[in-house]
Amino acid sequence: GYSDYLYSSITLSNRYKFSKKLKASLKLNYHKYDYDNAYAYDTSTTQSKKEADGYKINLGTTYKYTKKLLAGFDLDYRDESATDKRYEYNQIVALATM
């Protein structure tokens, strides 16, 4: 159908424990979309089918001050590429919590 697509993804994830109080995690993801049947991206209308790919990187840390007080910091980066330039973007999100 029109909205059918093939999605492929691979993710690598690891957690680090530097001490009893300080922990971190790192996630790397690569993904690819292949839209064979989308009419707007059909080869007869645009001479190329829509494809999109990108990657995500997440770095997260937590520090345990006391039994009930925890601080965290997360950093997310996302980069998306596509044959249709309307869907390309880069995004950075930082989050600090207490």
Coordinates of C-alpha atoms in Angstrom, one line a residue:
G1 CA 0.0 0.0 0.0
Y2 CA 0.8 3.7 -0.1
S3 CA 2.2 3.8 3.5
D4 CA 4.2 0.5 3.3
Y5 CA 7.9 0.8 3.9
L6 CA 10.8 -1.3 4.9
Y7 CA 12.6 -0.3 8.2
S8 CA 16.0 -1.6 9.1
S9 CA 17.8 -0.6 12.3
I10 CA 20.8 -1.6 14.4
T11 CA 21.5 -0.3 17.9
L12 CA 24.6 -0.7 20.1
S13 CA 24.2 0.0 23.8
N14 CA 26.5 -0.1 26.8
R15 CA 26.3 0.9 30.4
Y16 CA 29.3 2.0 32.5
K17 CA 29.6 2.0 36.3
F18 CA 32.4 4.3 37.3
S19 CA 31.6 4.0 41.0
K20 CA 28.7 3.2 43.3
K21 CA 27.4 6.8 42.7
L22 CA 28.3 7.5 39.1
K23 CA 26.8 5.6 36.2
A24 CA 26.7 6.3 32.5
S25 CA 25.1 4.8 29.4
L26 CA 25.9 5.2 25.7
K27 CA 23.5 4.2 22.8
L28 CA 24.3 4.4 19.1
N29 CA 21.6 3.7 16.5
Y30 CA 21.6 3.6 12.7
H31 CA 18.3 3.2 10.9
K32 CA 17.0 3.2 7.3
Y33 CA 13.6 3.6 5.7
D34 CA 12.8 2.5 2.2
Y35 CA 9.4 3.6 0.9
D36 CA 8.8 1.6 -2.3
N37 CA 5.1 2.3 -2.8
A38 CA 4.6 6.0 -1.7
Y39 CA 3.0 7.7 -4.7
A40 CA 4.6 11.1 -4.1
Y41 CA 8.0 9.4 -4.2
D42 CA 7.2 7.0 -7.0
T43 CA 9.9 6.8 -9.7
S44 CA 7.3 7.8 -12.4
T45 CA 6.7 11.2 -10.7
T46 CA 10.1 12.1 -9.2
Q47 CA 12.5 9.8 -10.9
S48 CA 13.6 8.5 -7.5
K49 CA 11.9 6.6 -4.7
K50 CA 12.0 8.0 -1.2
E51 CA 14.6 6.7 1.1
A52 CA 15.6 8.0 4.5
D53 CA 18.3 7.1 6.9
G54 CA 19.9 8.5 10.0
Y55 CA 21.5 7.9 13.3
K56 CA 20.9 8.7 16.9
I57 CA 23.4 9.0 19.7
N58 CA 22.4 9.1 23.4
L59 CA 24.7 9.7 26.3
G60 CA 23.1 9.5 29.8
T61 CA 24.7 9.9 33.2
T62 CA 23.4 9.7 36.7
Y63 CA 25.0 10.6 40.0
K64 CA 23.5 9.4 43.3
Y65 CA 24.2 12.1 46.0
T66 CA 22.2 10.4 48.8
K67 CA 19.7 7.6 49.1
K68 CA 16.9 9.9 47.9
L69 CA 18.7 12.5 45.8
L70 CA 19.8 11.7 42.3
A71 CA 21.1 14.0 39.5
G72 CA 21.1 13.1 35.8
F73 CA 22.2 14.5 32.5
D74 CA 21.2 13.2 29.1
L75 CA 22.4 14.4 25.7
D76 CA 20.6 13.2 22.5
Y77 CA 21.8 13.9 19.0
R78 CA 19.8 12.9 15.9
D79 CA 20.8 13.3 12.2
E80 CA 18.2 12.4 9.5
S81 CA 18.9 12.3 5.8
A82 CA 16.4 11.7 3.0
T83 CA 16.0 11.9 -0.7
D84 CA 13.2 14.3 0.0
K85 CA 14.9 17.3 1.6
R86 CA 11.8 18.2 3.6
Y87 CA 12.6 15.3 6.0
E88 CA 16.2 16.2 6.6
Y89 CA 17.2 17.6 10.0
N90 CA 19.7 17.6 12.8
Q91 CA 18.6 17.8 16.4
I92 CA 20.4 18.2 19.8
V93 CA 18.5 17.8 23.0
A94 CA 20.1 18.2 26.5
L95 CA 18.3 17.4 29.7
A96 CA 19.4 17.9 33.3
T97 CA 17.4 16.5 36.1
M98 CA 17.6 16.5 39.9

